[in-house]
mmCIF file of C-alpha atoms and ligand atoms in Angstrom:
data_model
loop_
_atom_site.group_PDB
_atom_site.id
_atom_site.type_symbol
_atom_site.label_atom_id
_atom_site.label_comp_id
_atom_site.label_asym_id
_atom_site.label_seq_id
_atom_site.Cartn_x
_atom_site.Cartn_y
_atom_site.Cartn_z
ATOM 1 C CA VAL D 1199 -41.477 -57.477 173.534
ATOM 2 C CA THR D 1200 -42.744 -57.513 169.860
ATOM 3 C CA ARG D 1201 -46.199 -58.273 171.520
ATOM 4 C CA PRO D 1202 -46.722 -56.003 174.878
ATOM 5 C CA PHE D 1203 -49.395 -57.216 177.017
ATOM 6 C CA CYS D 1204 -48.076 -55.135 179.451
ATOM 7 C CA GLY D 1205 -51.964 -54.263 179.962
ATOM 8 C CA ASP D 1206 -53.019 -57.197 181.248
ATOM 9 C CA CYS D 1207 -49.518 -57.600 183.176
ATOM 10 C CA ASP D 1208 -49.639 -58.052 187.191
ATOM 11 C CA ARG D 1209 -46.143 -59.537 187.372
ATOM 12 C CA THR D 1210 -44.028 -58.745 190.721
ATOM 13 C CA ARG D 1211 -40.711 -59.251 191.615
ATOM 14 C CA LEU D 1212 -38.665 -60.210 194.694
ATOM 15 C CA THR D 1213 -35.156 -59.682 193.941
ATOM 16 C CA ALA D 1214 -32.862 -62.606 195.949
ATOM 17 C CA ASP D 1215 -31.717 -58.893 197.857
ATOM 18 C CA GLY D 1216 -35.206 -58.020 199.173
ATOM 19 C CA GLN D 1217 -36.080 -55.997 196.622
ATOM 20 C CA ILE D 1218 -39.215 -55.108 194.702
ATOM 21 C CA ARG D 1219 -39.755 -54.762 191.371
ATOM 22 C CA SER D 1220 -43.152 -54.057 189.768
ATOM 23 C CA CYS D 1221 -42.069 -54.059 186.267
ATOM 24 C CA LEU D 1222 -39.362 -56.350 184.657
ATOM 25 C CA PHE D 1223 -37.796 -53.142 183.290
ATOM 26 C CA ALA D 1224 -38.546 -51.155 186.021
ATOM 27 C CA THR D 1225 -35.730 -48.289 186.967
ATOM 28 C CA ALA D 1226 -36.646 -48.110 190.287
ATOM 29 C CA GLU D 1227 -36.871 -50.462 193.262
ATOM 30 C CA THR D 1228 -38.353 -50.533 196.739
ATOM 31 C CA ASP D 1229 -36.759 -52.173 199.544
ATOM 32 C CA LEU D 1230 -38.267 -54.434 201.681
ATOM 33 C CA ARG D 1231 -35.542 -56.151 203.106
ATOM 34 C CA THR D 1232 -35.018 -53.580 205.515
ATOM 35 C CA LEU D 1233 -38.579 -53.881 206.606
ATOM 36 C CA LEU D 1234 -38.199 -57.696 207.100
ATOM 37 C CA LEU D 1235 -34.996 -57.487 208.737
ATOM 38 C CA SER D 1236 -36.861 -54.697 211.374
ATOM 39 C CA GLY D 1237 -39.289 -57.806 212.720
ATOM 40 C CA ALA D 1238 -42.412 -55.743 210.636
ATOM 41 C CA GLY D 1239 -45.547 -57.467 210.416
ATOM 42 C CA ASP D 1240 -47.523 -59.154 207.716
ATOM 43 C CA GLU D 1241 -49.403 -56.308 207.348
ATOM 44 C CA GLN D 1242 -46.738 -53.691 207.156
ATOM 45 C CA ILE D 1243 -44.867 -55.826 204.383
ATOM 46 C CA ALA D 1244 -48.075 -56.249 202.345
ATOM 47 C CA GLU D 1245 -48.772 -52.401 202.762
ATOM 48 C CA ARG D 1246 -45.204 -51.643 201.232
ATOM 49 C CA TRP D 1247 -45.487 -53.951 198.758
ATOM 50 C CA ARG D 1248 -48.990 -53.036 197.438
ATOM 51 C CA GLU D 1249 -47.588 -49.158 197.599
ATOM 52 C CA ALA D 1250 -45.341 -50.728 195.319
ATOM 53 C CA MET D 1251 -47.501 -51.564 192.559
ATOM 54 C CA TRP D 1252 -49.317 -49.396 192.348
ATOM 55 C CA GLY D 1253 -46.456 -47.490 191.009
ATOM 56 C CA LYS D 1254 -46.182 -50.287 188.375
ATOM 57 C CA PRO D 1255 -45.185 -48.358 184.978
ATOM 58 C CA ALA D 1256 -47.473 -48.417 182.102
ATOM 59 C CA GLY D 1257 -45.314 -50.564 179.839
ATOM 60 C CA HIS D 1258 -41.611 -51.301 178.843
ATOM 61 C CA ASP D 1259 -41.803 -49.064 175.821
ATOM 62 C CA ILE D 1260 -38.887 -50.913 174.320
ATOM 63 C CA GLY D 1261 -37.869 -48.932 170.893
ATOM 64 C CA GLY D 1262 -40.030 -45.700 172.175
ATOM 65 C CA THR D 1263 -38.115 -43.026 172.815
ATOM 66 C CA LEU D 1264 -38.641 -43.220 176.689
ATOM 67 C CA PHE D 1265 -36.857 -46.222 177.278
ATOM 68 C CA GLU D 1266 -34.698 -46.231 180.409
ATOM 69 C CA ARG D 1267 -32.483 -49.464 180.429
ATOM 70 C CA PRO D 1268 -32.846 -50.621 184.044
ATOM 71 C CA ARG D 1269 -29.617 -50.604 186.548
ATOM 72 C CA ARG D 1270 -29.999 -54.440 186.880
ATOM 73 C CA PRO D 1271 -31.196 -56.428 184.102
ATOM 74 C CA MET D 1272 -33.395 -59.066 183.636
ATOM 75 C CA SER D 1273 -30.453 -61.714 184.095
ATOM 76 C CA ALA D 1274 -29.446 -60.011 187.830
ATOM 77 C CA ILE D 1275 -32.725 -60.187 189.314
ATOM 78 C CA GLY D 1276 -33.759 -63.928 188.534
ATOM 79 C CA GLY D 1277 -34.800 -63.677 184.827
HETATM 80 S S1 SF4 Q 608 -42.885 -54.713 180.579
HETATM 81 FE FE1 SF4 Q 608 -43.080 -55.128 182.891
HETATM 82 S S2 SF4 Q 608 -45.614 -54.450 182.697
HETATM 83 FE FE2 SF4 Q 608 -45.024 -55.533 180.720
HETATM 84 S S3 SF4 Q 608 -44.988 -57.484 180.669
HETATM 85 FE FE3 SF4 Q 608 -42.754 -57.295 181.376
HETATM 86 S S4 SF4 Q 608 -43.308 -57.111 183.268
HETATM 87 FE FE4 SF4 Q 608 -45.238 -56.546 182.839
#
């Protein structure tokens, strides 16, 4: 947080309940679970994941005026 490296970050996270988080501090999640349960193929799943990552925020802005706390904090999505 004190030494942000967001500009070089390629982190992505799939939560235990099947939601993609493009950033640990992202306020939006992309539903992958429904797609997985529908029997979608690998390419469809990869495309959904790519789309989610194209929306990756530029950074967390902690300490800035634009920071918005995610509904589910890091501890609720696996750290
Ligand atoms: S705040 Fe988001 S973009 Fe920045 S390093 Fe963490 S996961 Fe990556």
